[in-house]
Amino acid sequence: MADQVLKTHNLCAHYGDFQALFDLDLSIAEGEVIAIIGANGAGKTTLMRSIAGLNSNNAEQIVYRDEPIGALRADQVATKGIALVPEGRQLFPSLSVEENLIIGGRVGRKGPWNLKALYQLFPILEERRNQPSTSLSGGQQQMVAIGRALMANPDLILFDEISLGLAPVIIKTIYDALPNIIDDGMSAVIVEQDISKALAVSARFYCLQEGRVALEGDSQTVEREAISRAYFGVH
């Protein structure tokens, strides 16, 4: 089995008095794609934000390449090689498409991703590179958000709700690009509402239910009935 690139240990997360995650244990191997599924409010986005350093955690609760990183800030996590494609894209509205992409590269990590490579991956972005980022369609903005993350040349990329609110043709374009995105041994975590898509592109999955892991397993062999029970908390 490939080496673990990231693991969480008894990961908990709070928003004030509200606890969103309860003792989560999960792992991601080198070059592996895992899916995180679950209903709204299950804790998926909180998990992504915790790994990316946007939520404050204890250092030992998140370990990346044998280094505790749970207490690091988001900018410090990014320099380690973890990039987040956030839910809702969160582009900089005052900047052009290309300026948004360039910001991702300021992490300063070496690797295969640069503007030329991104424009080959998503040619429409080159055509629109001088436009304000928020003047693009939702699908094109998602491509910018993905591109911004890739410009950091991460070893682990986190996709939070990769297809939420997008037209089917755009979702297909983005998923068709995934093999090229993770071609060089990059690890990925995909949070996805569409269970079929999530399982199709991942090796393993974790189903969250009210902040806990309700089910985990092999994406290709799991029974849909088991997922349904875990997803809705039916025992």
C-alpha positions as CSV (number, residue, x, y, z in Angstrom):
1,M,0.0,0.0,0.0
2,A,1.2,3.5,-0.8
3,D,2.4,5.7,2.0
4,Q,-0.1,7.8,3.9
5,V,0.1,11.5,2.9
6,L,-2.5,12.7,5.4
7,K,-4.4,11.3,8.3
8,T,-6.7,12.7,11.0
9,H,-6.8,11.4,14.5
10,N,-9.8,12.1,16.8
11,L,-10.5,15.3,14.8
12,C,-13.1,17.5,16.4
13,A,-14.3,20.9,15.3
14,H,-16.5,23.6,16.8
15,Y,-18.2,26.8,15.8
16,G,-18.7,28.4,19.1
17,D,-20.7,26.1,21.3
18,F,-21.7,23.9,18.3
19,Q,-19.7,20.8,17.6
20,A,-19.5,20.0,13.9
21,L,-17.0,17.1,13.9
22,F,-16.7,14.3,16.4
23,D,-13.4,12.2,16.7
24,L,-13.0,11.8,12.9
25,D,-10.3,9.3,11.8
26,L,-9.5,9.1,8.1
27,S,-6.4,8.7,5.9
28,I,-5.3,9.5,2.4
29,A,-2.6,7.6,0.6
30,E,0.0,8.9,-1.8
31,G,-1.7,9.3,-5.2
32,E,-5.1,8.3,-3.9
33,V,-8.5,9.9,-4.5
34,I,-11.0,9.6,-1.8
35,A,-14.6,10.8,-1.7
36,I,-16.4,12.4,1.2
37,I,-20.2,12.1,1.0
38,G,-23.0,12.9,3.3
39,A,-26.2,15.1,3.6
40,N,-26.1,18.8,4.1
41,G,-24.8,19.6,7.6
42,A,-22.9,16.3,7.9
43,G,-19.6,18.1,8.4
44,K,-18.0,17.8,5.0
45,T,-17.1,21.4,4.5
46,T,-15.9,21.7,8.1
47,L,-13.6,18.7,7.4
48,M,-12.2,20.4,4.3
49,R,-11.7,23.7,6.2
50,S,-10.0,22.0,9.1
51,I,-7.5,20.2,6.8
52,A,-6.8,23.5,4.9
53,G,-6.1,25.4,8.1
54,L,-9.2,27.6,8.0
55,N,-10.5,26.1,11.3
56,S,-8.3,26.0,14.4
57,N,-7.5,22.5,15.6
58,N,-5.0,20.8,17.9
59,A,-1.8,20.1,16.0
60,E,-1.8,16.3,16.4
61,Q,-5.3,15.9,15.1
62,I,-4.2,16.4,11.5
63,V,-0.9,14.9,10.4
64,Y,0.6,15.5,6.9
65,R,3.6,13.6,5.8
66,D,4.3,12.7,9.5
67,E,4.1,16.3,10.6
68,P,1.4,17.6,12.9
69,I,-0.3,20.5,11.0
70,G,-3.6,20.9,12.8
71,A,-2.6,24.1,14.4
72,L,-1.1,25.8,11.4
73,R,-2.7,28.8,9.6
74,A,-4.1,28.4,6.1
75,D,-1.1,30.0,4.4
76,Q,1.3,27.7,6.3
77,V,-0.7,24.7,5.2
78,A,-0.6,25.8,1.6
79,T,3.2,26.0,1.7
80,K,3.3,22.4,2.9
81,G,1.5,21.3,-0.3
82,I,-2.2,21.3,0.4
83,A,-4.6,23.4,-1.7
84,L,-8.4,23.9,-1.3
85,V,-11.0,24.5,-4.0
86,P,-13.5,26.0,-1.7
87,E,-17.3,25.6,-1.7
88,G,-18.8,28.6,-3.6
89,R,-15.5,29.2,-5.4
90,Q,-14.7,32.4,-3.5
91,L,-12.9,34.2,-6.3
92,F,-11.5,37.7,-5.8
93,P,-14.2,39.8,-7.6
94,S,-12.0,42.8,-8.2
95,L,-9.4,40.8,-10.1
96,S,-9.3,39.3,-13.6
97,V,-9.3,35.6,-14.3
98,E,-5.6,35.6,-14.8
99,E,-4.9,37.6,-11.7
100,N,-6.9,35.1,-9.6
101,L,-4.8,32.3,-11.1
102,I,-1.5,34.1,-10.4
103,I,-2.5,34.5,-6.7
104,G,-2.5,30.7,-6.4
105,G,1.1,30.6,-7.6
106,R,2.3,32.9,-4.9
107,V,2.8,30.0,-2.6
108,G,6.1,29.5,-4.5
109,R,6.1,25.7,-4.9
110,K,7.7,24.2,-7.9
111,G,5.7,21.8,-10.1
112,P,4.0,21.2,-13.4
113,W,1.2,23.7,-13.1
114,N,1.6,27.2,-14.5
115,L,-0.6,29.5,-16.7
116,K,0.3,27.7,-19.9
117,A,-0.6,24.3,-18.4
118,L,-3.9,25.6,-17.0
119,Y,-4.9,27.2,-20.3
120,Q,-4.3,23.9,-22.0
121,L,-6.5,22.2,-19.4
122,F,-9.3,24.8,-19.6
123,P,-8.9,26.7,-22.9
124,I,-11.9,28.9,-22.1
125,L,-9.9,30.6,-19.3
126,E,-7.3,31.8,-21.7
127,E,-10.0,33.4,-23.9
128,R,-11.4,35.1,-20.8
129,R,-8.2,35.7,-19.0
130,N,-8.6,39.5,-18.9
131,Q,-12.2,39.5,-17.8
132,P,-13.3,40.1,-14.2
133,S,-13.5,36.7,-12.7
134,T,-17.1,37.1,-11.5
135,S,-18.3,38.0,-15.0
136,L,-17.9,34.3,-15.9
137,S,-20.5,31.6,-15.8
138,G,-20.6,29.5,-12.6
139,G,-18.9,26.6,-14.4
140,Q,-16.1,28.9,-15.7
141,Q,-15.7,30.4,-12.2
142,Q,-15.3,26.8,-10.9
143,M,-12.5,26.2,-13.5
144,V,-10.8,29.4,-12.2
145,A,-11.1,28.1,-8.6
146,I,-9.6,24.8,-9.6
147,G,-6.9,26.5,-11.6
148,R,-6.0,28.8,-8.7
149,A,-5.5,25.8,-6.4
150,L,-3.4,24.0,-9.0
151,M,-1.1,27.0,-9.4
152,A,0.1,26.3,-5.9
153,N,1.4,22.9,-7.2
154,P,-0.1,21.0,-4.3
155,D,0.6,17.3,-3.5
156,L,-2.9,17.1,-2.0
157,I,-5.9,19.0,-3.5
158,L,-9.3,19.3,-1.7
159,F,-12.4,19.8,-3.8
160,D,-15.3,21.0,-1.8
161,E,-18.7,20.5,-3.6
162,I,-17.0,20.4,-7.0
163,S,-20.2,20.3,-9.0
164,L,-22.7,22.1,-6.8
165,G,-25.1,24.3,-8.9
166,L,-23.4,23.6,-12.2
167,A,-25.0,22.5,-15.5
168,P,-24.5,18.8,-16.4
169,V,-22.3,19.7,-19.4
170,I,-20.0,21.8,-17.2
171,I,-19.8,19.1,-14.6
172,K,-18.8,16.6,-17.3
173,T,-16.1,19.0,-18.5
174,I,-14.6,19.3,-15.0
175,Y,-14.8,15.6,-14.3
176,D,-13.2,14.8,-17.7
177,A,-10.3,17.0,-16.7
178,L,-9.8,15.3,-13.3
179,P,-7.5,12.5,-14.7
180,N,-5.2,15.2,-16.1
181,I,-5.3,17.1,-12.8
182,I,-4.2,14.1,-10.7
183,D,-2.0,12.5,-13.3
184,D,1.4,13.0,-11.6
185,G,0.6,11.2,-8.3
186,M,-1.3,14.0,-6.7
187,S,-3.7,13.0,-3.9
188,A,-7.2,14.3,-3.9
189,V,-10.2,14.6,-1.6
190,I,-13.6,15.1,-3.4
191,V,-16.6,16.3,-1.5
192,E,-19.6,15.7,-3.7
193,Q,-23.4,15.6,-3.5
194,D,-23.7,13.3,-6.5
195,I,-22.8,9.9,-4.9
196,S,-22.5,8.1,-8.2
197,K,-19.9,10.6,-9.5
198,A,-18.0,10.6,-6.2
199,L,-17.7,6.8,-6.2
200,A,-16.8,6.6,-9.9
201,V,-13.7,8.8,-9.5
202,S,-12.5,7.6,-6.1
203,A,-10.8,4.6,-4.7
204,R,-12.3,4.8,-1.2
205,F,-15.0,6.9,0.4
206,Y,-16.1,8.1,3.8
207,C,-19.8,8.9,4.5
208,L,-20.3,11.5,7.2
209,Q,-23.5,11.7,9.3
210,E,-23.8,14.5,11.9
211,G,-20.1,15.0,12.1
212,R,-19.1,11.3,12.5
213,V,-17.9,8.7,10.0
214,A,-21.0,6.5,9.5
215,L,-19.5,4.3,6.8
216,E,-16.2,3.9,4.9
217,G,-15.0,1.5,2.3
218,D,-14.1,0.7,-1.2
219,S,-15.9,2.9,-3.7
220,Q,-16.2,0.2,-6.4
221,T,-17.6,-2.6,-4.2
222,V,-19.8,-0.9,-1.6
223,E,-23.5,-1.7,-1.7
224,R,-25.7,1.3,-2.4
225,E,-28.1,0.1,0.3
226,A,-25.4,0.4,2.9
227,I,-24.6,4.0,1.7
228,S,-28.3,4.9,1.9
229,R,-28.5,3.7,5.5
230,A,-25.3,5.6,6.5
231,Y,-26.2,8.7,4.5
232,F,-29.6,9.1,6.2
233,G,-28.6,7.7,9.6
234,V,-30.9,4.6,9.3
235,H,-29.8,1.7,11.6
